[in-house]
Amino acid sequence: MGTPSEPKDGSETRATPTGEQPLWHKPFTIVFGRKRRLHRAKVATASLLSAVPGGLGDRGAALLRRVEDRAPRREQSLQRFATRLENLTPHSVCIDAGANLGVYTRMMAMTGATVHAYEPDPWTFAKLVEVCNDLPNVVLHNKAIGLTAGAVPLTRPEGWEEDREATSQSVRVVDDTGQAARGPIETDVVVDMVAFETVLSEIGPVDIIKMDIEGAELPILEAIARAPDRYPFKALFVETHENIFPGYAVAVGRLVRLFAGLQEPVVDLDWP
């Protein structure tokens, strides 16, 4: 488990949106630290899935329904996320599950909220520490989040050695079961996985969770659907990965319909 950075005298963190674009498209100027270094991050929606698995069965049909209007739904999800950010205070608590290089970790931290960022890959985690070392309200955890706790092997995509930063978003801790559209490279790296329910019980009520955990989200979402009152959070923004695991498409479609009728907690499955 990582620890928050030590506060620096005179340090400050704030975001200044510029331009007249919608909030989720604006470039944010992040001013932080005693030297007032500048870091700029621009949020943009991900592209549509590039391919759909063949077949006319339930899985193919469900995946097609998810793909056909994905771009506008992702933009709407980013807008809802931005609205939630505006309501955060220094008393708020957030989780970035699958923090990667910390873009959304920083965005949530800029509100003054305490942010717990989880990143399992040791290489990516070292970069995350560098990105967040000026933010005393960020707590870093070199762990994966899943439904249950345990030690799990890490898998990395093709091309990881050639371009680690670009491919770091595709590192995952779920193994292929014949459903994956592209095969990962298994490594000898074993990481700790903590149970999602345990994380919430230890951290307390959580305002916002951003979750991008490369396929490990489905069992968590199904558990939330069965007993939402057991999970003390207000809003969960999740990227689902039926593009990697086509067999997930039917279950994800069912969960979309179920969570649409749930007032609390809010579960948004259109995160990009």
PDB file of C-alpha atoms in Angstrom:
ATOM      1  CA  MET A   1       0.000   0.000   0.000  1.00  0.00           C
ATOM      2  CA  GLY A   2       1.269   3.419  -0.883  1.00  0.00           C
ATOM      3  CA  THR A   3       1.155   6.414   1.373  1.00  0.00           C
ATOM      4  CA  PRO A   4       0.136   9.976   0.647  1.00  0.00           C
ATOM      5  CA  SER A   5       2.822  12.436  -0.240  1.00  0.00           C
ATOM      6  CA  GLU A   6       4.077  14.703   2.499  1.00  0.00           C
ATOM      7  CA  PRO A   7       2.501  18.171   2.312  1.00  0.00           C
ATOM      8  CA  LYS A   8       4.765  20.916   1.038  1.00  0.00           C
ATOM      9  CA  ASP A   9       4.744  24.370   2.547  1.00  0.00           C
ATOM     10  CA  GLY A  10       2.843  26.732   0.337  1.00  0.00           C
ATOM     11  CA  SER A  11       1.659  23.986  -1.994  1.00  0.00           C
ATOM     12  CA  GLU A  12      -1.670  24.361  -3.696  1.00  0.00           C
ATOM     13  CA  THR A  13      -3.799  22.434  -6.140  1.00  0.00           C
ATOM     14  CA  ARG A  14      -6.470  23.897  -8.342  1.00  0.00           C
ATOM     15  CA  ALA A  15      -7.910  23.486 -11.819  1.00  0.00           C
ATOM     16  CA  THR A  16      -8.765  26.358 -14.122  1.00  0.00           C
ATOM     17  CA  PRO A  17     -10.994  25.392 -17.067  1.00  0.00           C
ATOM     18  CA  THR A  18     -10.336  27.488 -20.154  1.00  0.00           C
ATOM     19  CA  GLY A  19     -12.417  28.170 -23.250  1.00  0.00           C
ATOM     20  CA  GLU A  20     -16.131  27.852 -23.811  1.00  0.00           C
ATOM     21  CA  GLN A  21     -16.321  24.136 -24.594  1.00  0.00           C
ATOM     22  CA  PRO A  22     -18.408  21.755 -22.477  1.00  0.00           C
ATOM     23  CA  LEU A  23     -16.644  20.953 -19.215  1.00  0.00           C
ATOM     24  CA  TRP A  24     -15.733  17.390 -20.180  1.00  0.00           C
ATOM     25  CA  HIS A  25     -13.863  18.634 -23.276  1.00  0.00           C
ATOM     26  CA  LYS A  26     -12.022  21.549 -21.675  1.00  0.00           C
ATOM     27  CA  PRO A  27      -8.259  21.520 -21.218  1.00  0.00           C
ATOM     28  CA  PHE A  28      -7.570  21.811 -17.498  1.00  0.00           C
ATOM     29  CA  THR A  29      -4.585  23.812 -16.319  1.00  0.00           C
ATOM     30  CA  ILE A  30      -3.442  22.232 -13.088  1.00  0.00           C
ATOM     31  CA  VAL A  31      -1.304  24.506 -10.916  1.00  0.00           C
ATOM     32  CA  PHE A  32       0.491  22.792  -8.093  1.00  0.00           C
ATOM     33  CA  GLY A  33       3.558  22.894  -5.870  1.00  0.00           C
ATOM     34  CA  ARG A  34       5.810  25.678  -4.684  1.00  0.00           C
ATOM     35  CA  LYS A  35       7.294  26.203  -8.144  1.00  0.00           C
ATOM     36  CA  ARG A  36       3.805  26.408  -9.676  1.00  0.00           C
ATOM     37  CA  ARG A  37       4.624  23.881 -12.343  1.00  0.00           C
ATOM     38  CA  LEU A  38       2.007  23.469 -15.026  1.00  0.00           C
ATOM     39  CA  HIS A  39       0.462  20.233 -16.092  1.00  0.00           C
ATOM     40  CA  ARG A  40      -2.192  20.148 -18.776  1.00  0.00           C
ATOM     41  CA  ALA A  41      -4.558  17.265 -19.331  1.00  0.00           C
ATOM     42  CA  LYS A  42      -7.296  17.120 -21.888  1.00  0.00           C
ATOM     43  CA  VAL A  43     -10.155  14.672 -21.458  1.00  0.00           C
ATOM     44  CA  ALA A  44     -11.472  13.122 -24.624  1.00  0.00           C
ATOM     45  CA  THR A  45     -13.797  10.210 -25.197  1.00  0.00           C
ATOM     46  CA  ALA A  46     -12.382   6.923 -26.450  1.00  0.00           C
ATOM     47  CA  SER A  47     -13.036   5.784 -30.008  1.00  0.00           C
ATOM     48  CA  LEU A  48     -15.736   3.303 -30.912  1.00  0.00           C
ATOM     49  CA  LEU A  49     -14.861  -0.355 -30.823  1.00  0.00           C
ATOM     50  CA  SER A  50     -12.958  -1.207 -33.979  1.00  0.00           C
ATOM     51  CA  ALA A  51     -14.420  -4.672 -34.469  1.00  0.00           C
ATOM     52  CA  VAL A  52     -17.405  -6.777 -33.490  1.00  0.00           C
ATOM     53  CA  PRO A  53     -17.085 -10.566 -33.057  1.00  0.00           C
ATOM     54  CA  GLY A  54     -18.830 -12.621 -35.699  1.00  0.00           C
ATOM     55  CA  GLY A  55     -21.983 -14.630 -35.131  1.00  0.00           C
ATOM     56  CA  LEU A  56     -25.658 -13.765 -34.942  1.00  0.00           C
ATOM     57  CA  GLY A  57     -26.307 -15.194 -31.490  1.00  0.00           C
ATOM     58  CA  ASP A  58     -27.179 -13.377 -28.290  1.00  0.00           C
ATOM     59  CA  ARG A  59     -23.599 -12.336 -27.608  1.00  0.00           C
ATOM     60  CA  GLY A  60     -23.105 -10.734 -31.000  1.00  0.00           C
ATOM     61  CA  ALA A  61     -26.483  -8.989 -30.883  1.00  0.00           C
ATOM     62  CA  ALA A  62     -25.903  -7.667 -27.373  1.00  0.00           C
ATOM     63  CA  LEU A  63     -22.460  -6.388 -28.309  1.00  0.00           C
ATOM     64  CA  LEU A  64     -23.832  -4.651 -31.404  1.00  0.00           C
ATOM     65  CA  ARG A  65     -26.442  -2.866 -29.304  1.00  0.00           C
ATOM     66  CA  ARG A  66     -23.735  -1.612 -26.949  1.00  0.00           C
ATOM     67  CA  VAL A  67     -21.478  -0.453 -29.785  1.00  0.00           C
ATOM     68  CA  GLU A  68     -23.881   1.345 -32.080  1.00  0.00           C
ATOM     69  CA  ASP A  69     -24.354   4.474 -29.966  1.00  0.00           C
ATOM     70  CA  ARG A  70     -21.351   4.226 -27.697  1.00  0.00           C
ATOM     71  CA  ALA A  71     -19.668   7.527 -28.534  1.00  0.00           C
ATOM     72  CA  PRO A  72     -22.568   9.797 -27.438  1.00  0.00           C
ATOM     73  CA  ARG A  73     -23.183   7.682 -24.351  1.00  0.00           C
ATOM     74  CA  ARG A  74     -19.534   7.996 -23.358  1.00  0.00           C
ATOM     75  CA  GLU A  75     -19.650  11.762 -23.719  1.00  0.00           C
ATOM     76  CA  GLN A  76     -22.760  11.851 -21.553  1.00  0.00           C
ATOM     77  CA  SER A  77     -20.988   9.727 -18.955  1.00  0.00           C
ATOM     78  CA  LEU A  78     -18.068  12.172 -18.878  1.00  0.00           C
ATOM     79  CA  GLN A  79     -20.535  15.020 -18.444  1.00  0.00           C
ATOM     80  CA  ARG A  80     -22.174  13.259 -15.485  1.00  0.00           C
ATOM     81  CA  PHE A  81     -18.740  12.641 -13.996  1.00  0.00           C
ATOM     82  CA  ALA A  82     -17.833  16.332 -14.372  1.00  0.00           C
ATOM     83  CA  THR A  83     -21.064  17.332 -12.642  1.00  0.00           C
ATOM     84  CA  ARG A  84     -20.233  15.030  -9.739  1.00  0.00           C
ATOM     85  CA  LEU A  85     -16.754  16.554  -9.483  1.00  0.00           C
ATOM     86  CA  GLU A  86     -18.267  19.998  -9.028  1.00  0.00           C
ATOM     87  CA  ASN A  87     -20.056  18.784  -5.892  1.00  0.00           C
ATOM     88  CA  LEU A  88     -16.973  17.337  -4.182  1.00  0.00           C
ATOM     89  CA  THR A  89     -15.450  19.021  -1.134  1.00  0.00           C
ATOM     90  CA  PRO A  90     -12.325  18.416   0.993  1.00  0.00           C
ATOM     91  CA  HIS A  91     -14.544  16.128   3.102  1.00  0.00           C
ATOM     92  CA  SER A  92     -15.333  13.893   0.118  1.00  0.00           C
ATOM     93  CA  VAL A  93     -13.705  10.524  -0.579  1.00  0.00           C
ATOM     94  CA  CYS A  94     -13.077   9.048  -4.041  1.00  0.00           C
ATOM     95  CA  ILE A  95     -11.579   5.861  -5.450  1.00  0.00           C
ATOM     96  CA  ASP A  96      -9.688   5.471  -8.718  1.00  0.00           C
ATOM     97  CA  ALA A  97      -9.697   1.727  -9.406  1.00  0.00           C
ATOM     98  CA  GLY A  98      -7.257   1.101 -12.225  1.00  0.00           C
ATOM     99  CA  ALA A  99      -5.588   4.489 -11.868  1.00  0.00           C
ATOM    100  CA  ASN A 100      -3.014   3.895 -14.619  1.00  0.00           C
ATOM    101  CA  LEU A 101      -0.972   7.104 -15.032  1.00  0.00           C
ATOM    102  CA  GLY A 102      -3.203   9.187 -12.792  1.00  0.00           C
ATOM    103  CA  VAL A 103      -5.155  11.517 -15.119  1.00  0.00           C
ATOM    104  CA  TYR A 104      -8.456  10.966 -13.308  1.00  0.00           C
ATOM    105  CA  THR A 105      -6.736  10.610  -9.947  1.00  0.00           C
ATOM    106  CA  ARG A 106      -5.486  14.179 -10.326  1.00  0.00           C
ATOM    107  CA  MET A 107      -8.847  15.454 -11.543  1.00  0.00           C
ATOM    108  CA  MET A 108     -10.614  14.138  -8.465  1.00  0.00           C
ATOM    109  CA  ALA A 109      -7.804  15.311  -6.179  1.00  0.00           C
ATOM    110  CA  MET A 110      -8.009  18.852  -7.557  1.00  0.00           C
ATOM    111  CA  THR A 111     -11.353  19.226  -5.796  1.00  0.00           C
ATOM    112  CA  GLY A 112      -9.649  18.741  -2.425  1.00  0.00           C
ATOM    113  CA  ALA A 113     -11.247  15.332  -1.914  1.00  0.00           C
ATOM    114  CA  THR A 114      -9.234  12.423  -0.550  1.00  0.00           C
ATOM    115  CA  VAL A 115      -8.524  10.032  -3.420  1.00  0.00           C
ATOM    116  CA  HIS A 116      -7.506   6.394  -3.020  1.00  0.00           C
ATOM    117  CA  ALA A 117      -5.819   5.282  -6.245  1.00  0.00           C
ATOM    118  CA  TYR A 118      -5.298   1.566  -6.986  1.00  0.00           C
ATOM    119  CA  GLU A 119      -2.862   0.414  -9.673  1.00  0.00           C
ATOM    120  CA  PRO A 120      -1.545  -3.184  -9.715  1.00  0.00           C
ATOM    121  CA  ASP A 121       1.239  -3.026 -12.318  1.00  0.00           C
ATOM    122  CA  PRO A 122       4.562  -2.239 -10.561  1.00  0.00           C
ATOM    123  CA  TRP A 123       5.925  -0.302 -13.560  1.00  0.00           C
ATOM    124  CA  THR A 124       2.798   1.817 -13.958  1.00  0.00           C
ATOM    125  CA  PHE A 125       2.532   2.312 -10.208  1.00  0.00           C
ATOM    126  CA  ALA A 126       6.028   3.820 -10.115  1.00  0.00           C
ATOM    127  CA  LYS A 127       4.913   6.343 -12.754  1.00  0.00           C
ATOM    128  CA  LEU A 128       1.736   7.029 -10.773  1.00  0.00           C
ATOM    129  CA  VAL A 129       3.833   7.849  -7.699  1.00  0.00           C
ATOM    130  CA  GLU A 130       5.777  10.405  -9.743  1.00  0.00           C
ATOM    131  CA  VAL A 131       2.590  11.983 -11.091  1.00  0.00           C
ATOM    132  CA  CYS A 132       0.932  12.283  -7.677  1.00  0.00           C
ATOM    133  CA  ASN A 133       3.892  12.962  -5.380  1.00  0.00           C
ATOM    134  CA  ASP A 134       2.844  16.586  -4.926  1.00  0.00           C
ATOM    135  CA  LEU A 135      -0.698  15.769  -3.782  1.00  0.00           C
ATOM    136  CA  PRO A 136      -1.037  15.092  -0.042  1.00  0.00           C
ATOM    137  CA  ASN A 137      -4.706  14.154  -0.454  1.00  0.00           C
ATOM    138  CA  VAL A 138      -3.914  11.148  -2.694  1.00  0.00           C
ATOM    139  CA  VAL A 139      -3.344   7.724  -1.132  1.00  0.00           C
ATOM    140  CA  LEU A 140      -1.658   5.277  -3.483  1.00  0.00           C
ATOM    141  CA  HIS A 141      -2.163   1.503  -3.376  1.00  0.00           C
ATOM    142  CA  ASN A 142      -0.039  -0.880  -5.453  1.00  0.00           C
ATOM    143  CA  LYS A 143      -2.871  -3.397  -5.582  1.00  0.00           C
ATOM    144  CA  ALA A 144      -5.588  -4.682  -7.884  1.00  0.00           C
ATOM    145  CA  ILE A 145      -9.270  -4.478  -6.989  1.00  0.00           C
ATOM    146  CA  GLY A 146     -11.523  -7.472  -7.594  1.00  0.00           C
ATOM    147  CA  LEU A 147     -14.517  -9.244  -6.140  1.00  0.00           C
ATOM    148  CA  THR A 148     -12.350 -11.343  -3.820  1.00  0.00           C
ATOM    149  CA  ALA A 149      -8.906 -10.998  -2.270  1.00  0.00           C
ATOM    150  CA  GLY A 150      -5.837 -13.000  -3.244  1.00  0.00           C
ATOM    151  CA  ALA A 151      -2.588 -13.102  -5.200  1.00  0.00           C
ATOM    152  CA  VAL A 152      -3.144 -12.902  -8.954  1.00  0.00           C
ATOM    153  CA  PRO A 153      -0.834 -13.022 -11.998  1.00  0.00           C
ATOM    154  CA  LEU A 154      -0.457  -9.949 -14.154  1.00  0.00           C
ATOM    155  CA  THR A 155      -0.940 -10.100 -17.917  1.00  0.00           C
ATOM    156  CA  ARG A 156       0.363  -7.512 -20.355  1.00  0.00           C
ATOM    157  CA  PRO A 157      -0.619  -6.875 -23.996  1.00  0.00           C
ATOM    158  CA  GLU A 158       1.413  -7.364 -27.141  1.00  0.00           C
ATOM    159  CA  GLY A 159       3.870  -4.509 -27.588  1.00  0.00           C
ATOM    160  CA  TRP A 160       4.237  -3.747 -23.891  1.00  0.00           C
ATOM    161  CA  GLU A 161       8.039  -3.866 -23.963  1.00  0.00           C
ATOM    162  CA  GLU A 162       8.164  -1.564 -27.008  1.00  0.00           C
ATOM    163  CA  ASP A 163       5.796   1.110 -25.607  1.00  0.00           C
ATOM    164  CA  ARG A 164       5.004   0.596 -21.945  1.00  0.00           C
ATOM    165  CA  GLU A 165       3.224   3.882 -21.419  1.00  0.00           C
ATOM    166  CA  ALA A 166       0.832   3.489 -24.348  1.00  0.00           C
ATOM    167  CA  THR A 167      -0.012  -0.146 -23.572  1.00  0.00           C
ATOM    168  CA  SER A 168      -0.180   0.240 -19.783  1.00  0.00           C
ATOM    169  CA  GLN A 169      -3.932   0.804 -20.010  1.00  0.00           C
ATOM    170  CA  SER A 170      -4.390  -2.768 -21.271  1.00  0.00           C
ATOM    171  CA  VAL A 171      -2.563  -4.558 -18.449  1.00  0.00           C
ATOM    172  CA  ARG A 172      -4.985  -6.781 -16.563  1.00  0.00           C
ATOM    173  CA  VAL A 173      -5.262  -9.425 -13.888  1.00  0.00           C
ATOM    174  CA  VAL A 174      -8.008 -11.529 -15.447  1.00  0.00           C
ATOM    175  CA  ASP A 175      -6.830 -14.425 -17.571  1.00  0.00           C
ATOM    176  CA  ASP A 176      -8.184 -15.350 -20.977  1.00  0.00           C
ATOM    177  CA  THR A 177     -10.814 -18.090 -21.021  1.00  0.00           C
ATOM    178  CA  GLY A 178     -11.121 -18.370 -24.773  1.00  0.00           C
ATOM    179  CA  GLN A 179     -13.284 -15.255 -24.935  1.00  0.00           C
ATOM    180  CA  ALA A 180     -10.587 -12.615 -25.391  1.00  0.00           C
ATOM    181  CA  ALA A 181     -10.345 -10.898 -28.754  1.00  0.00           C
ATOM    182  CA  ARG A 182      -6.589 -10.575 -28.352  1.00  0.00           C
ATOM    183  CA  GLY A 183      -4.276 -12.665 -26.241  1.00  0.00           C
ATOM    184  CA  PRO A 184      -2.204 -11.126 -23.460  1.00  0.00           C
ATOM    185  CA  ILE A 185       1.356 -11.991 -22.542  1.00  0.00           C
ATOM    186  CA  GLU A 186       1.553 -13.656 -19.161  1.00  0.00           C
ATOM    187  CA  THR A 187       4.313 -12.444 -16.864  1.00  0.00           C
ATOM    188  CA  ASP A 188       5.924 -13.801 -13.743  1.00  0.00           C
ATOM    189  CA  VAL A 189       4.603 -10.771 -11.841  1.00  0.00           C
ATOM    190  CA  VAL A 190       2.106 -11.647  -9.126  1.00  0.00           C
ATOM    191  CA  VAL A 191       0.170  -8.812  -7.494  1.00  0.00           C
ATOM    192  CA  ASP A 192      -2.100  -8.484  -4.492  1.00  0.00           C
ATOM    193  CA  MET A 193      -5.814  -8.157  -5.145  1.00  0.00           C
ATOM    194  CA  VAL A 194      -8.088  -6.642  -2.507  1.00  0.00           C
ATOM    195  CA  ALA A 195     -11.816  -7.278  -2.345  1.00  0.00           C
ATOM    196  CA  PHE A 196     -13.975  -4.360  -3.456  1.00  0.00           C
ATOM    197  CA  GLU A 197     -16.316  -4.736  -0.497  1.00  0.00           C
ATOM    198  CA  THR A 198     -13.352  -4.716   1.907  1.00  0.00           C
ATOM    199  CA  VAL A 199     -11.991  -1.533   0.345  1.00  0.00           C
ATOM    200  CA  LEU A 200     -15.308   0.231   0.901  1.00  0.00           C
ATOM    201  CA  SER A 201     -15.609  -1.012   4.476  1.00  0.00           C
ATOM    202  CA  GLU A 202     -12.116   0.269   5.314  1.00  0.00           C
ATOM    203  CA  ILE A 203     -12.352   3.631   3.549  1.00  0.00           C
ATOM    204  CA  GLY A 204     -15.924   4.439   4.557  1.00  0.00           C
ATOM    205  CA  PRO A 205     -18.683   6.037   2.470  1.00  0.00           C
ATOM    206  CA  VAL A 206     -17.329   6.981  -0.962  1.00  0.00           C
ATOM    207  CA  ASP A 207     -18.634   9.778  -3.164  1.00  0.00           C
ATOM    208  CA  ILE A 208     -17.205   8.804  -6.569  1.00  0.00           C
ATOM    209  CA  ILE A 209     -15.559   5.655  -7.889  1.00  0.00           C
ATOM    210  CA  LYS A 210     -13.934   5.530 -11.326  1.00  0.00           C
ATOM    211  CA  MET A 211     -13.326   1.907 -12.301  1.00  0.00           C
ATOM    212  CA  ASP A 212     -11.315   0.679 -15.278  1.00  0.00           C
ATOM    213  CA  ILE A 213      -9.997  -2.754 -14.323  1.00  0.00           C
ATOM    214  CA  GLU A 214      -9.863  -4.519 -17.689  1.00  0.00           C
ATOM    215  CA  GLY A 215     -12.510  -7.216 -17.282  1.00  0.00           C
ATOM    216  CA  ALA A 216     -12.405  -7.741 -13.511  1.00  0.00           C
ATOM    217  CA  GLU A 217     -15.395  -5.403 -13.169  1.00  0.00           C
ATOM    218  CA  LEU A 218     -18.137  -7.869 -14.159  1.00  0.00           C
ATOM    219  CA  PRO A 219     -18.202  -9.994 -10.954  1.00  0.00           C
ATOM    220  CA  ILE A 220     -18.173  -6.774  -8.898  1.00  0.00           C
ATOM    221  CA  LEU A 221     -21.093  -5.318 -10.847  1.00  0.00           C
ATOM    222  CA  GLU A 222     -23.089  -8.520 -10.461  1.00  0.00           C
ATOM    223  CA  ALA A 223     -22.463  -8.482  -6.703  1.00  0.00           C
ATOM    224  CA  ILE A 224     -23.637  -4.860  -6.490  1.00  0.00           C
ATOM    225  CA  ALA A 225     -26.752  -5.760  -8.484  1.00  0.00           C
ATOM    226  CA  ARG A 226     -27.591  -8.540  -6.034  1.00  0.00           C
ATOM    227  CA  ALA A 227     -27.181  -6.416  -2.890  1.00  0.00           C
ATOM    228  CA  PRO A 228     -26.627  -2.696  -3.597  1.00  0.00           C
ATOM    229  CA  ASP A 229     -27.135  -1.749   0.065  1.00  0.00           C
ATOM    230  CA  ARG A 230     -23.915  -3.571   0.984  1.00  0.00           C
ATOM    231  CA  TYR A 231     -21.786  -1.133  -0.998  1.00  0.00           C
ATOM    232  CA  PRO A 232     -21.556   2.377   0.516  1.00  0.00           C
ATOM    233  CA  PHE A 233     -20.856   4.615  -2.468  1.00  0.00           C
ATOM    234  CA  LYS A 234     -22.838   7.330  -4.236  1.00  0.00           C
ATOM    235  CA  ALA A 235     -21.685   7.001  -7.849  1.00  0.00           C
ATOM    236  CA  LEU A 236     -19.673   4.407  -9.750  1.00  0.00           C
ATOM    237  CA  PHE A 237     -18.385   5.098 -13.276  1.00  0.00           C
ATOM    238  CA  VAL A 238     -17.253   1.872 -14.953  1.00  0.00           C
ATOM    239  CA  GLU A 239     -15.706   0.986 -18.281  1.00  0.00           C
ATOM    240  CA  THR A 240     -17.002  -2.427 -19.318  1.00  0.00           C
ATOM    241  CA  HIS A 241     -14.833  -4.677 -21.480  1.00  0.00           C
ATOM    242  CA  GLU A 242     -17.060  -6.756 -23.702  1.00  0.00           C
ATOM    243  CA  ASN A 243     -14.750  -5.747 -26.559  1.00  0.00           C
ATOM    244  CA  ILE A 244     -12.073  -7.892 -24.905  1.00  0.00           C
ATOM    245  CA  PHE A 245     -14.481 -10.495 -23.510  1.00  0.00           C
ATOM    246  CA  PRO A 246     -17.413 -10.804 -25.956  1.00  0.00           C
ATOM    247  CA  GLY A 247     -19.028 -13.321 -23.623  1.00  0.00           C
ATOM    248  CA  TYR A 248     -19.666 -10.478 -21.190  1.00  0.00           C
ATOM    249  CA  ALA A 249     -22.013  -8.661 -23.577  1.00  0.00           C
ATOM    250  CA  VAL A 250     -25.278 -10.304 -22.536  1.00  0.00           C
ATOM    251  CA  ALA A 251     -24.534  -9.866 -18.828  1.00  0.00           C
ATOM    252  CA  VAL A 252     -23.519  -6.234 -19.324  1.00  0.00           C
ATOM    253  CA  GLY A 253     -26.702  -5.527 -21.261  1.00  0.00           C
ATOM    254  CA  ARG A 254     -28.760  -6.995 -18.437  1.00  0.00           C
ATOM    255  CA  LEU A 255     -26.863  -4.922 -15.871  1.00  0.00           C
ATOM    256  CA  VAL A 256     -27.396  -1.729 -17.899  1.00  0.00           C
ATOM    257  CA  ARG A 257     -31.167  -2.271 -17.723  1.00  0.00           C
ATOM    258  CA  LEU A 258     -31.062  -3.183 -14.043  1.00  0.00           C
ATOM    259  CA  PHE A 259     -28.949  -0.209 -12.943  1.00  0.00           C
ATOM    260  CA  ALA A 260     -31.071   2.168 -15.042  1.00  0.00           C
ATOM    261  CA  GLY A 261     -33.912   1.485 -12.625  1.00  0.00           C
ATOM    262  CA  LEU A 262     -31.759   1.910  -9.505  1.00  0.00           C
ATOM    263  CA  GLN A 263     -31.866   5.363  -7.914  1.00  0.00           C
ATOM    264  CA  GLU A 264     -29.079   4.763  -5.397  1.00  0.00           C
ATOM    265  CA  PRO A 265     -26.269   4.065  -5.753  1.00  0.00           C
ATOM    266  CA  VAL A 266     -25.721   5.416  -9.269  1.00  0.00           C
ATOM    267  CA  VAL A 267     -23.894   2.906 -11.492  1.00  0.00           C
ATOM    268  CA  ASP A 268     -22.832   4.316 -14.876  1.00  0.00           C
ATOM    269  CA  LEU A 269     -21.642   1.654 -17.337  1.00  0.00           C
ATOM    270  CA  ASP A 270     -20.819   4.032 -20.176  1.00  0.00           C
ATOM    271  CA  TRP A 271     -17.463   5.273 -18.892  1.00  0.00           C
ATOM    272  CA  PRO A 272     -14.937   5.588 -21.724  1.00  0.00           C
TER     273      PRO A 272
END
